[in-house]
Structures are given as structure tokens and as C-alpha cells.
Tab-separated table of C-alpha atoms in Angstrom:
chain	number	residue	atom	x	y	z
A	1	UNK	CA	10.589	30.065	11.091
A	2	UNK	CA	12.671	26.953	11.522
A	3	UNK	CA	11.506	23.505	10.643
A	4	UNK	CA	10.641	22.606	13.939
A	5	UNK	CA	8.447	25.876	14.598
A	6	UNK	CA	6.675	24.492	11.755
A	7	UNK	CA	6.578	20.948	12.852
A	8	UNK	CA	4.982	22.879	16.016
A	9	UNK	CA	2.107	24.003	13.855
A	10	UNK	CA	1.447	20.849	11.919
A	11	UNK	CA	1.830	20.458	8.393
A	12	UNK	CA	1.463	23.408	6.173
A	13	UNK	CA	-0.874	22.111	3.560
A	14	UNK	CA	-3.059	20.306	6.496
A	15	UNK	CA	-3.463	23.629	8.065
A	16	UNK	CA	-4.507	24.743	4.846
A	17	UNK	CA	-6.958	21.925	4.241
A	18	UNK	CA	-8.690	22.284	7.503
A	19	UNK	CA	-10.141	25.632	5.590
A	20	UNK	CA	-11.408	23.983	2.552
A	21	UNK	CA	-14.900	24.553	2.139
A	22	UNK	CA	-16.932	21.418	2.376
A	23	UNK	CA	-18.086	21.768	-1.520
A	24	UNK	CA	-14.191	21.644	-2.111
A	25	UNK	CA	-13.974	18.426	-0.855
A	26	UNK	CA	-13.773	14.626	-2.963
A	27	UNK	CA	-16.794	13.207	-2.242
A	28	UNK	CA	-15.808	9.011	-2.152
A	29	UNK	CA	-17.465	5.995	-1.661
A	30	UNK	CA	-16.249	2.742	-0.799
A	31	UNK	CA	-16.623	-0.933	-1.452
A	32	UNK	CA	-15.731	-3.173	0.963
A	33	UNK	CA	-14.518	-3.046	4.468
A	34	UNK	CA	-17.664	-3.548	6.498
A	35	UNK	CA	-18.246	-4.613	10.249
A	36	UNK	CA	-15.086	-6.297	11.678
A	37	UNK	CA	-12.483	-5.167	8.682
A	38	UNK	CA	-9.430	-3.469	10.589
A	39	UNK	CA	-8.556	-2.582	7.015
A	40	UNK	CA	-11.549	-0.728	6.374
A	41	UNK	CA	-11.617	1.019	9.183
A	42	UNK	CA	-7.815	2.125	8.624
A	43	UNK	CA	-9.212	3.660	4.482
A	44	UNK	CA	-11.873	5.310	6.125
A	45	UNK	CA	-10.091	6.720	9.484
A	46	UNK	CA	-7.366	7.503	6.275
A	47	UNK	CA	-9.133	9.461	3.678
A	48	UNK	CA	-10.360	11.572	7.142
A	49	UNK	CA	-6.998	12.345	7.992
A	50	UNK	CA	-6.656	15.633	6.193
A	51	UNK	CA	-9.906	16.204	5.789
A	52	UNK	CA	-9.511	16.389	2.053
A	53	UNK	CA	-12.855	13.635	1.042
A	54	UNK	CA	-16.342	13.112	2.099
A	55	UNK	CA	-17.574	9.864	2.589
A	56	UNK	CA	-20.640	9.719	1.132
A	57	UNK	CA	-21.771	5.798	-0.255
A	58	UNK	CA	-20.936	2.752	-0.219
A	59	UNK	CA	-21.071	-1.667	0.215
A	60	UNK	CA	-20.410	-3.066	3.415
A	61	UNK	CA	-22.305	-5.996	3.191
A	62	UNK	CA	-24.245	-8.528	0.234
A	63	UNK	CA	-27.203	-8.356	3.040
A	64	UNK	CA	-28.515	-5.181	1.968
A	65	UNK	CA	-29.909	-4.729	5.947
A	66	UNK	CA	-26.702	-4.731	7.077
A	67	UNK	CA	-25.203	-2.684	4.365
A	68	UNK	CA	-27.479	-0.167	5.517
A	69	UNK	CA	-27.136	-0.918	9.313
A	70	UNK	CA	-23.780	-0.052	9.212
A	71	UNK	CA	-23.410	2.549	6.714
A	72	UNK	CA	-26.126	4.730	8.887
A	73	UNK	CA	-23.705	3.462	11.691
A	74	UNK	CA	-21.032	5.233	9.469
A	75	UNK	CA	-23.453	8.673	9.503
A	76	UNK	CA	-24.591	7.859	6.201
A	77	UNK	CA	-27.918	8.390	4.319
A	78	UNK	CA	-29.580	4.736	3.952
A	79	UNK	CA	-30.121	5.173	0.298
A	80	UNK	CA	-26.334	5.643	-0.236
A	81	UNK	CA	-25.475	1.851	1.507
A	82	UNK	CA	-25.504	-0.606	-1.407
A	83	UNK	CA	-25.048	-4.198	-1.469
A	84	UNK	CA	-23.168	-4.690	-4.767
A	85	UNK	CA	-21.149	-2.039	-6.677
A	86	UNK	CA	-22.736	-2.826	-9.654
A	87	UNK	CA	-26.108	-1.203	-8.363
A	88	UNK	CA	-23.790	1.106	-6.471
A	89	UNK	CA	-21.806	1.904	-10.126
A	90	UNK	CA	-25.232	2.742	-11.712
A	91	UNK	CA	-26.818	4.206	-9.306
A	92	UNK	CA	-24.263	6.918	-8.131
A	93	UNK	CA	-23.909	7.519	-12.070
A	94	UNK	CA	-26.772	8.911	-12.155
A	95	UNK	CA	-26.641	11.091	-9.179
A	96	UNK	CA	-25.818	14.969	-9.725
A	97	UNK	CA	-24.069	14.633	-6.420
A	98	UNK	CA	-22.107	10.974	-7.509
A	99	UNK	CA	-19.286	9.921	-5.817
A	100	UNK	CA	-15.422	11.336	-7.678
A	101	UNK	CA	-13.471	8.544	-6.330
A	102	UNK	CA	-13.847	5.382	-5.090
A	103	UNK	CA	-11.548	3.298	-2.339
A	104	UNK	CA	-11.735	-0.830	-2.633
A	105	UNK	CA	-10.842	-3.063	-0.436
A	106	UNK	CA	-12.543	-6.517	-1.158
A	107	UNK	CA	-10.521	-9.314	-1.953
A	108	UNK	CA	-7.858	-8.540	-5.005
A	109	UNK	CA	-9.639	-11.379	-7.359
A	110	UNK	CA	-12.500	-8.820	-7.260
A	111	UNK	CA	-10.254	-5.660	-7.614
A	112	UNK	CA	-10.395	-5.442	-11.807
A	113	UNK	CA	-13.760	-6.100	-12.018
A	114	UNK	CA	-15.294	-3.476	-9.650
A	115	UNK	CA	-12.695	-0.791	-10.447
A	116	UNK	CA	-13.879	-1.353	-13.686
A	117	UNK	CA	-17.157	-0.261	-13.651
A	118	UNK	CA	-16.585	3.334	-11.616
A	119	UNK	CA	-13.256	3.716	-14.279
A	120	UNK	CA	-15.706	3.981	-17.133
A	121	UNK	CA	-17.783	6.528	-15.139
A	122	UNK	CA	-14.562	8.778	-14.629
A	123	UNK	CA	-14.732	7.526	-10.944
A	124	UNK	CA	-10.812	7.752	-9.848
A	125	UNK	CA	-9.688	4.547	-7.677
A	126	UNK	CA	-7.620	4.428	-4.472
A	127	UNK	CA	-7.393	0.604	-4.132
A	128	UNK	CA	-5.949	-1.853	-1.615
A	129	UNK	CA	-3.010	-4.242	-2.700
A	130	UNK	CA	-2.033	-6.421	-4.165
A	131	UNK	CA	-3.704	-4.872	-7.595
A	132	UNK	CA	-5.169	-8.057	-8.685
A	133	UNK	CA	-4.961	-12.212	-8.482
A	134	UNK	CA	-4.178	-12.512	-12.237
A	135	UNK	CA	-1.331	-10.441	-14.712
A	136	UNK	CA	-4.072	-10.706	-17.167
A	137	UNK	CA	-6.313	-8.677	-14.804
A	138	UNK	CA	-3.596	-6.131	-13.787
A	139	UNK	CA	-2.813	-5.480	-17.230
A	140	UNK	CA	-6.256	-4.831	-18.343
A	141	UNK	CA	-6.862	-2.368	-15.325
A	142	UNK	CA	-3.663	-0.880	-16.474
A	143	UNK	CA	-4.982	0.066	-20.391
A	144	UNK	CA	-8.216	0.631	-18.861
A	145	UNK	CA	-6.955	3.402	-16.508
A	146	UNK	CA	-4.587	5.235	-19.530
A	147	UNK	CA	-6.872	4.839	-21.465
A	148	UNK	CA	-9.764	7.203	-19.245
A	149	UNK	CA	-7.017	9.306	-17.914
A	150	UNK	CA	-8.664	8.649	-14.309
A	151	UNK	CA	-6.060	9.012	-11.282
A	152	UNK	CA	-5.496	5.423	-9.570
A	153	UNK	CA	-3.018	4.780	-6.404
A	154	UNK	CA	-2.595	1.535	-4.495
A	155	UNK	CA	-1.856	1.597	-0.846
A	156	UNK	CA	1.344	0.304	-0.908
A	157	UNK	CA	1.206	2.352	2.801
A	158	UNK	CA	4.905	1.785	4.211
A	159	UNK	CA	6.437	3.572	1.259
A	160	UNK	CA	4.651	6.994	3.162
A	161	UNK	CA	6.434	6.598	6.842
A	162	UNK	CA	8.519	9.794	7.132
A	163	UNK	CA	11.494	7.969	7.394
A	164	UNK	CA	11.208	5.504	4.639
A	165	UNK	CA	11.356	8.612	2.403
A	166	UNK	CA	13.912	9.863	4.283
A	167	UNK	CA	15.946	6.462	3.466
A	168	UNK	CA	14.834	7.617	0.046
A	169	UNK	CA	16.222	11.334	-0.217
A	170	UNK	CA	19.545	9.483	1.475
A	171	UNK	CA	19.864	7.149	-1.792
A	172	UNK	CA	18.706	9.450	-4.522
A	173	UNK	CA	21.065	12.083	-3.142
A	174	UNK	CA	24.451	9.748	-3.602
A	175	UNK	CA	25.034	9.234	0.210
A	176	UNK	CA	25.283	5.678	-0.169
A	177	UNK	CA	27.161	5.769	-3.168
A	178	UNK	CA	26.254	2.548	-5.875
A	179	UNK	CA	23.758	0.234	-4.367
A	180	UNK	CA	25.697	-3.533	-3.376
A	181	UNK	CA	22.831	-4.948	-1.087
A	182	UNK	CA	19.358	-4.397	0.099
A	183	UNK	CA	17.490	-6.503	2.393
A	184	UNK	CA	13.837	-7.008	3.572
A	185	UNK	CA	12.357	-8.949	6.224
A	186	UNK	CA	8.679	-9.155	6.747
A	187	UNK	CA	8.235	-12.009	9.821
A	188	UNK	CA	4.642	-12.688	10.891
A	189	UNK	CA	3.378	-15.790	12.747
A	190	UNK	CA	-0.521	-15.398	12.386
A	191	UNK	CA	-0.890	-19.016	10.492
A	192	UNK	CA	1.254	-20.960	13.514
A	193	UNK	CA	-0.421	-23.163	15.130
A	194	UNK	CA	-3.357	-23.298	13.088
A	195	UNK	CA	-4.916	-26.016	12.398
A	196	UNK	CA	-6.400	-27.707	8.802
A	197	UNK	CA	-9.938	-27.688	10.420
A	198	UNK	CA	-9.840	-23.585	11.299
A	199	UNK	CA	-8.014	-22.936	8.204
A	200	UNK	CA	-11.195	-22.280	6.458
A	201	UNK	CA	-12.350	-19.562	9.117
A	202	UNK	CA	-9.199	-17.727	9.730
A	203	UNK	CA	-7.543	-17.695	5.791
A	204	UNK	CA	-11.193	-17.243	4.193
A	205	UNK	CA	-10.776	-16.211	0.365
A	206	UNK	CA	-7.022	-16.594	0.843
A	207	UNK	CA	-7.280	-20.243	0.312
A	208	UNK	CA	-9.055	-19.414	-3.372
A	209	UNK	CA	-6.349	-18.864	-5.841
A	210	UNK	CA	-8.436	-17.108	-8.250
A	211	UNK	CA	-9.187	-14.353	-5.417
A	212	UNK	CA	-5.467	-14.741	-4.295
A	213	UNK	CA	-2.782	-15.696	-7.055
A	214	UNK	CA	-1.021	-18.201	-6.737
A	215	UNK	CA	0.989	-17.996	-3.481
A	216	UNK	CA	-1.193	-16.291	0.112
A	217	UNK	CA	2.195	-15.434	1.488
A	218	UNK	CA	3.417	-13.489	-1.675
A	219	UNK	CA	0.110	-11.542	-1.898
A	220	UNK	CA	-0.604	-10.528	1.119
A	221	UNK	CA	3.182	-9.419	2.167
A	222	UNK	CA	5.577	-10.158	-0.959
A	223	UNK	CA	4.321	-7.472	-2.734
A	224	UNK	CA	4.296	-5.075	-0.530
A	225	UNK	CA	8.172	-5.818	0.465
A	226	UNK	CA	8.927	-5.955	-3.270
A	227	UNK	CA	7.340	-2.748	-3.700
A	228	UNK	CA	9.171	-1.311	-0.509
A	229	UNK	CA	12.644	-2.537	-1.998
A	230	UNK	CA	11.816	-0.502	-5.284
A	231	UNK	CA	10.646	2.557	-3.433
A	232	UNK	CA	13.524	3.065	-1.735
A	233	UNK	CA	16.372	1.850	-3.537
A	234	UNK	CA	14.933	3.432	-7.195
A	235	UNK	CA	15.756	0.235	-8.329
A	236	UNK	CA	14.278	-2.653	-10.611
A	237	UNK	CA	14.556	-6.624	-10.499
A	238	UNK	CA	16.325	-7.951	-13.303
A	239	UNK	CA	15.396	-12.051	-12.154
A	240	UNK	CA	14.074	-13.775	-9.141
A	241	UNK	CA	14.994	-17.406	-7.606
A	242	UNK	CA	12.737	-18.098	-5.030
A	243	UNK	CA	11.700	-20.720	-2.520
A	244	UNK	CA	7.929	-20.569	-1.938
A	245	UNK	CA	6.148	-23.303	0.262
A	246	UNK	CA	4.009	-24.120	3.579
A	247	UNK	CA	6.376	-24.897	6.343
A	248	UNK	CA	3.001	-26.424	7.957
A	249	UNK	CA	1.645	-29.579	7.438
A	250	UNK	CA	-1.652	-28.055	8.043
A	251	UNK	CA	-1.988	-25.543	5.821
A	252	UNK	CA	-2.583	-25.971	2.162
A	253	UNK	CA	-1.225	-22.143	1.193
A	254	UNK	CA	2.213	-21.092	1.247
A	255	UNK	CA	3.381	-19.001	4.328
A	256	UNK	CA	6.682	-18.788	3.634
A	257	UNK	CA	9.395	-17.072	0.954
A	258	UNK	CA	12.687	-16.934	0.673
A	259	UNK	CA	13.472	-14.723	-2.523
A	260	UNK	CA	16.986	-14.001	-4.266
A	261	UNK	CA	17.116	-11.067	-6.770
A	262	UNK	CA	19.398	-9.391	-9.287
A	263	UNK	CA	18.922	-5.813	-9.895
A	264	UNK	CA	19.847	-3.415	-12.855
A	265	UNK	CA	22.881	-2.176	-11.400
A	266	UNK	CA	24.127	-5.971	-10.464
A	267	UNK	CA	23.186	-5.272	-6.640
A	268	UNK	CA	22.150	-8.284	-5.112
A	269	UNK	CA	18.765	-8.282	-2.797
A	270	UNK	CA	16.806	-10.402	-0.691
A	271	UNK	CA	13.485	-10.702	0.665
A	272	UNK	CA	11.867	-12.718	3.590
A	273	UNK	CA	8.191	-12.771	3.808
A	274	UNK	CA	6.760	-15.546	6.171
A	275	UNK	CA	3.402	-16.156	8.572
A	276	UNK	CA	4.917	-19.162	10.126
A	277	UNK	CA	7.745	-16.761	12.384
A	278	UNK	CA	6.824	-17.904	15.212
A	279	UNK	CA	5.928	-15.100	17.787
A	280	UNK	CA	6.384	-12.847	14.889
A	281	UNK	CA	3.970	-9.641	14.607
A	282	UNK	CA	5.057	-7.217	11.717
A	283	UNK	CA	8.785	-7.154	11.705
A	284	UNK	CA	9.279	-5.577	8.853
A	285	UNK	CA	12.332	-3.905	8.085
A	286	UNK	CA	14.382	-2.667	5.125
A	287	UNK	CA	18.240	-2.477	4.746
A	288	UNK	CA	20.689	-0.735	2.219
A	289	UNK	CA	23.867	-0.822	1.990
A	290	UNK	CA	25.909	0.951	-0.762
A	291	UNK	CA	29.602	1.997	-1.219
A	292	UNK	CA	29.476	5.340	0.867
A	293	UNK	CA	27.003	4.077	4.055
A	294	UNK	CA	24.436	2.313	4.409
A	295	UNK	CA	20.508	2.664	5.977
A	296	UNK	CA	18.215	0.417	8.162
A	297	UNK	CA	14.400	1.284	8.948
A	298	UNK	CA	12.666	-0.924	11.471
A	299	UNK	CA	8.527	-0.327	11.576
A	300	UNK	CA	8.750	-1.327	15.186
A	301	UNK	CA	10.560	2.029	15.701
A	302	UNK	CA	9.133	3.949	12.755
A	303	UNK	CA	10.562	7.063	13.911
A	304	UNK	CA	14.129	6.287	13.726
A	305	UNK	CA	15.902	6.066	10.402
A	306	UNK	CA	20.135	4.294	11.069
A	307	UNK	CA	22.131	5.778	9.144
A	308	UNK	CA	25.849	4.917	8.675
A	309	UNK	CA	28.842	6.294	6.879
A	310	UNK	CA	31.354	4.532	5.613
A	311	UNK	CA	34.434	3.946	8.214
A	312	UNK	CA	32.248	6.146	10.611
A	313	UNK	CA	29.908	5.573	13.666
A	314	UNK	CA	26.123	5.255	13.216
A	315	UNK	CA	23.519	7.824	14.071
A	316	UNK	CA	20.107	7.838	14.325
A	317	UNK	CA	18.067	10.454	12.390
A	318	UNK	CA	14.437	10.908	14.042
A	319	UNK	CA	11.430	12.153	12.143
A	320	UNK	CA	10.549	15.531	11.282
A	321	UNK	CA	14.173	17.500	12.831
A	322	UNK	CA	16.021	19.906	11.093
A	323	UNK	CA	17.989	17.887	9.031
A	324	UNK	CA	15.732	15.641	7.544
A	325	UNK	CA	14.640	16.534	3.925
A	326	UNK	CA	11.244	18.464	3.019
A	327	UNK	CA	9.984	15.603	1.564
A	328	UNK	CA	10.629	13.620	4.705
A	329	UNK	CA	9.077	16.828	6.786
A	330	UNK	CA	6.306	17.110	4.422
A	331	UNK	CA	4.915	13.560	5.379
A	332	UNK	CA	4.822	13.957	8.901
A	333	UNK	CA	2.291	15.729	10.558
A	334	UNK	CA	3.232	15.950	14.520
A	335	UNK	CA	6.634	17.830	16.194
A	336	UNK	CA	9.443	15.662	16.391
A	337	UNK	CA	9.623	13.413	19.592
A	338	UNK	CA	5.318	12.816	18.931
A	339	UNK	CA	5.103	8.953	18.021
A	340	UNK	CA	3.853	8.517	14.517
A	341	UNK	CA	3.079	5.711	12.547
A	342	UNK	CA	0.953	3.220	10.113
A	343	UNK	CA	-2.298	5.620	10.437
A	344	UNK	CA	-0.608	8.308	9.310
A	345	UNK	CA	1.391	6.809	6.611
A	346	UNK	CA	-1.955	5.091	4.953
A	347	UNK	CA	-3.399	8.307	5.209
A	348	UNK	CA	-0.331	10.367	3.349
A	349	UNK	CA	-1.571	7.957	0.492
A	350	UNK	CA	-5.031	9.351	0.460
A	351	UNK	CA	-3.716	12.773	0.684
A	352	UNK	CA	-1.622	12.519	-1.936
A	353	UNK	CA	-4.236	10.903	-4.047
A	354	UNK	CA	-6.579	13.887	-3.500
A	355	UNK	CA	-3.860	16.175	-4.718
A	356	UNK	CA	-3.695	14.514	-7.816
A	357	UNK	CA	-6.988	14.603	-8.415
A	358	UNK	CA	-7.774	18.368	-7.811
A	359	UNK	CA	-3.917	19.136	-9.701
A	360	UNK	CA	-3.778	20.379	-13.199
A	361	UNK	CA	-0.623	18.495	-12.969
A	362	UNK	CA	-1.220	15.074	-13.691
A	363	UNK	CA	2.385	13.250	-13.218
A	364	UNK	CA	5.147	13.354	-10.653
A	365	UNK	CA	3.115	12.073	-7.680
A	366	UNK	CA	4.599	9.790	-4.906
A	367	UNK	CA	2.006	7.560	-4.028
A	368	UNK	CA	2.130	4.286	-5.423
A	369	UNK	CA	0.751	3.737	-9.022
A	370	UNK	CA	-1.149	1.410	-11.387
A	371	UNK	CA	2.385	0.456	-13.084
A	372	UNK	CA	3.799	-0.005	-9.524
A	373	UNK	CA	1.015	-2.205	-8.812
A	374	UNK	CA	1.750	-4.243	-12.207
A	375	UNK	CA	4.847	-5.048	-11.421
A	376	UNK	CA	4.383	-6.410	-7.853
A	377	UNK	CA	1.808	-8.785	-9.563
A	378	UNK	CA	4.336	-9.954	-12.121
A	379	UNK	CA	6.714	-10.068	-9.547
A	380	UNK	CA	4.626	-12.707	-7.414
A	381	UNK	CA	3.743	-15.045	-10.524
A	382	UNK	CA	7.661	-14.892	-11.404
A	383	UNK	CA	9.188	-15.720	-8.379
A	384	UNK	CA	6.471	-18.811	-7.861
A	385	UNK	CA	7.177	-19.662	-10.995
A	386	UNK	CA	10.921	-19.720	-10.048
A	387	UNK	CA	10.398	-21.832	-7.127
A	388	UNK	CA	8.025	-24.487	-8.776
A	389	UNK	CA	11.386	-24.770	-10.792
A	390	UNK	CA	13.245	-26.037	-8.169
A	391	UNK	CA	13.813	-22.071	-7.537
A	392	UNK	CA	15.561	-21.251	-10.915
A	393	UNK	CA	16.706	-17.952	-12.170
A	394	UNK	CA	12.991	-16.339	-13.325
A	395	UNK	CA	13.504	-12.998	-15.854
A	396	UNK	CA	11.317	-10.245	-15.058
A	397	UNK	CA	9.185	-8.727	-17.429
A	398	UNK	CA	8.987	-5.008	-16.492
């Protein structure tokens, strides 16, 4: 059977998981994410994908009522719809039936302290980025997790598109030869326009540094590019110099970051991250370029992956054909030509995370991880730090 027969059946292990019985499955909870959340909707529509959890409790709301109201909404049982983990932490603890894992997606000043409470329970964590709003946080999480042996992944999302690990397999097999430069661009423009009466209402929590960090545009997009430019490349940051500011007069958050960095193997990189492009939606994209070729990946096309050899035309390598790698093929779900995109990818995270869970293998897993998660939060404080210094040459501490 050829890869595309396959492809024609759907993945393997999804075909396999369809037959799990239901007492097989992870029963989860979640905390955050009620009425209105497009990201809660996309962990729950996620940890459905592959039908590989059951969704069984959780807080959507500090009004009890309408924790409930929506939960039963959800297909819940009432008595499962909290509204505060710490009742729902105690409470499921002392359930026979208590949730295994829990997802979070409440704002990351929150993220240490609820994960917390289900960690010491033995409740594994799938939890939205960035990890936390503080190093101090992140680094506690980080013992804390070690330290129970509990399985933890942050949904770092992009770094599961098909082709992104394609782009992977291309650089960690030696296509590209040595890495010279690597670029990512992440243009939004949700904060033009707005103005410093509205900011309140549209930014929320993002305007609270101690729910935040200390820079809105490097939370909610910097670290996921940073962690993008690591996934791909396989390599670290050695410093950052960064600009970091609010192009608007209006806003009192930065929406903007231009960010220079030196990596191990004296490659240069650069990231763009910015909510004031005007017109822009979610532009990201991720280039490579090394001695041999070079890649570019464009999530407006996720599909396509550009590849180009030295001295030699480009082509374009589409998802799930015969000659992309397994682990490229093994993240897709549909026949080539079938459009597939930022569902799927969030929900390759949760499968992944399930198979680390029920594993006796505990390592080698490709979803992104607590130390992953570390490092974007260093990553943020150093390259503000770098650009309240008149956007000096920051060392990072991996």
C-alpha cells in the first residue's frame, strides 16, 4: 500500500483510536474557555479530534449558574461545572472517576497557580501559552512538574502543521546544509485603530502585566514565533537586541517587535511580531536558508512547504504525498489535495499528549514541553529587557 492509499484511509493510529473502548479513554477537564472563547472552543473541538479524551468537568465561568449553564450546554453533568479550580482541584480528587488530565486556558498570570493544584494530584496538564507572566512562575512549574513525573505540553500549535515538520525533517536531514538565516514574520492588525477608551474592553487582562509579562505583543505572538524558530531550525538563541514599543498613541501595551538574534552556530535570525500591521490577519511565516537550499512555510497556504536547492529552481512540496517524510505523513489526517489546517494542528498536540500519557515511554515526544515553554518566557523578559536598553545585546539564559 503506497502512502497515498493510506492517506486515502486516514491516519493509521486514528483508525485505530476510533476502536478504543470508551473506558480506554483520558477522561479531562478544563479550566477556562467558557461562552465566547474561540480558544476554548478550538481545546475542546481539539482533544475530540482523535477521539483519544473524554470531557468530563470543568470552569467556564466565576458565576457558578453559568458555569453550569454552559457546561450542561457542553453535555455535561451539572455537578461536574465548577466555578473555581480550587473547588474543582478538591473535588475531582476525591472522585473514583476524577479527571487524568487537565487543559487551561485562562490568562497565563493564572497558569502556575491552577496547574499547580491538579500537578500535586497527579493530574497531567495540556496548557495554553505563553507558560506563565513571570520566570519565577515558569521555573517553579518547571521543578514542580519533574518533580511529580506528571506529563505537561503547551500548545505551541504551529509547530504540528504537516509541513512545518516537514521543514523540520528537511533541516535535520542536512538538505540545507549549516543554518546562515532564519526569518519569522507574525503581522496582525487587531489593535489598529483602537482607541484608549475601548482599550479596556478589547485588550482585557492584557493590559495587567502581572497576568501578561511585561510586553502584550511578546506574549501573545513572540513566543510562539520564538518557539516556531527553535522547532524548526533545532536551534538555540545565544542573545537578543530587540525593539519593543506601541506604535499607537493610544495604546498603553506594546504591539510591536522587532527582534535581532544570534544563534549557537553564529546564524543570524530575526523575528517580527506586531498588532499594529495594518490590514494584517495572521501572516505568519517562517524562512530558512542554509548553505545547500533553503525553506519558506506561509500559514496562509499551510499546505505548501517551498523548497529550494541551491543553484536550482524551487518546488513546492504539498502535504501528505509520497515524498514527504512519515513524520510529516503521520500528522496529517486527510488525502493530499484535502485543505488542512490550524484545527488539526492544535489537535496533533492533544494527540500526542494522550500518547504520552498512556506510553510506558516517557521521553522523545514532539509536542511542545515544560522546558520549551521556559525558555519562550525567558526569551520575552530578555529581549524587553534588551530594548529598555536602548535594544542592547541581551544573553540568554537557557
Amino acid at each position: 500500500m503506497t502512502k497515498k492509499e493510506k492517506m486515502a484511509f486516514g491516519r493509521l493510529d486514528l483508525m485505530r483510536n476510533d476502536l478504543l473502548p470508551k473506558h480506554k479513554k483520558i477522561r479531562i477537564g478544563f479550566v477556562g474557555g467558557g461562552p465566547n472563547s474561540f480558544i476554548g472552543y478550538t481545546h475542546r473541538l481539539a482533544a475530540r479530534f482523535d477521539n483519544r479524551f473524554e470531557f468530563i468537568a470543568g470552569v467556564f465561568s466565576r458565576d457558578i449558574k453559568k458555569s453550569k449553564e454552559f457546561g450542561i450546554a457542553l453535555g455535561l453533568d451539572p455537578s461536574r461545572c465548577y466555578s473555581d479550580y480550587k473547588s474543582m482541584a478538591k473535588k475531582e480528587a476525591s472522585r473514583k472517576d476524577s479527571i487524568q488530565a487537565l487543559g487551561i486556558m485562562t490568562p497565563s498570570g493564572d497558569h502556575y497557580k491552577i496547574a499547580k493544584l491538579f500537578i500535586e494530584n497527579n493530574i497531567h496538564i495540556i496548557c495554553d501559552k505563553p507558560l506563565t507572566a513571570t520566570i519565577e512562575d515558569a521555573e517553579k512549574l518547571e521543578k514542580l512538574i519533574k518533580k511529580q513525573k506528571i506529563i505537561f505540553a503547551l500548545t505551541h500549535n504551529y509547530s504540528a502543521y504537516p509541513m512545518l515538520r516537514e521543514a523540520k525533517e528537511i533541516i535535520k536531514s542536512g538538505k540545507l546544509g549549516n543554518i546562515l538565516l532564519v526569518n519569522v514574520e507574525y503581522p496582525q492588525g487587531y489593535t489598529v485603530g483602537v482607541k484608549k477608551r475601548d482599550e479596556l474592553k478589547i485588550l482585557k487582562w492584557r493590559l495587567d502585566k502581572k497576568m501578561c509579562g511585561p510586553s502584550m505583543i511578546m506574549a501573545e505572538i513572540g513566543t510562539h514565533s520564538y518557539h516556531l524558530l527553535r522547532y524548526v531550525t533545532g536551534l538555540e538563541a545565544k542573545e537578543v537586541s530587540a525593539e519593543i514599543n506601541s506604535l499607537s498613541p493610544e495604546l498603553s501595551v506594546d504591539d510591536n517587535a522587532f527582534l535581532t538574534l544570534r544563534m549557537e552556530n553564529n546564524a543570524r535570525a530575526s523575528i517580527w511580531v506586531s498588532s499594529a500591521a495594518t490590514g494584517g490577519e495572521n501572516g505568519l511565516k517562517i524562512r530558512a536558508y542554509g548553505t545547500k537550499g533553503a525553506v519558506e512555510w506561509f500559514q496562509d497556504e499551510p499546505n505548501h512547504l517551498k523548497f529550494t536547492p541551491l543553484n536550482k529552481s524551487s518546488r513546492i512540496i504539498t502535504r501528505a504525498n509520497n515524498d514527504v517524510s512519515n513524520f510529516s505523513l503521520n500528522s496529517s489526517r486527510l488525502a493530499a489535495g484535502h485543505p488542512e489546517g490550524f484545527f488539526e494542528a492544535f489537535a496533533n498536540i492533544y494527540t500526542e499528549f494522550a500518547d504520552a500519557i498512556t506510553s510506558s515511554k516517557k521521553s522523545n515526544f514532539t509536542f511542545p514541553s515544560i522546558e520549551d515553554g521556559v525558555k519562550g518566557i525567558k526569551f520575552m523578559f530578555a529581549a524587553k529587557d534588551s530594548s529598555n536598553k536602548n535594544s542592547s545585546w541581551i544573553k540568554l539564559k537557557n
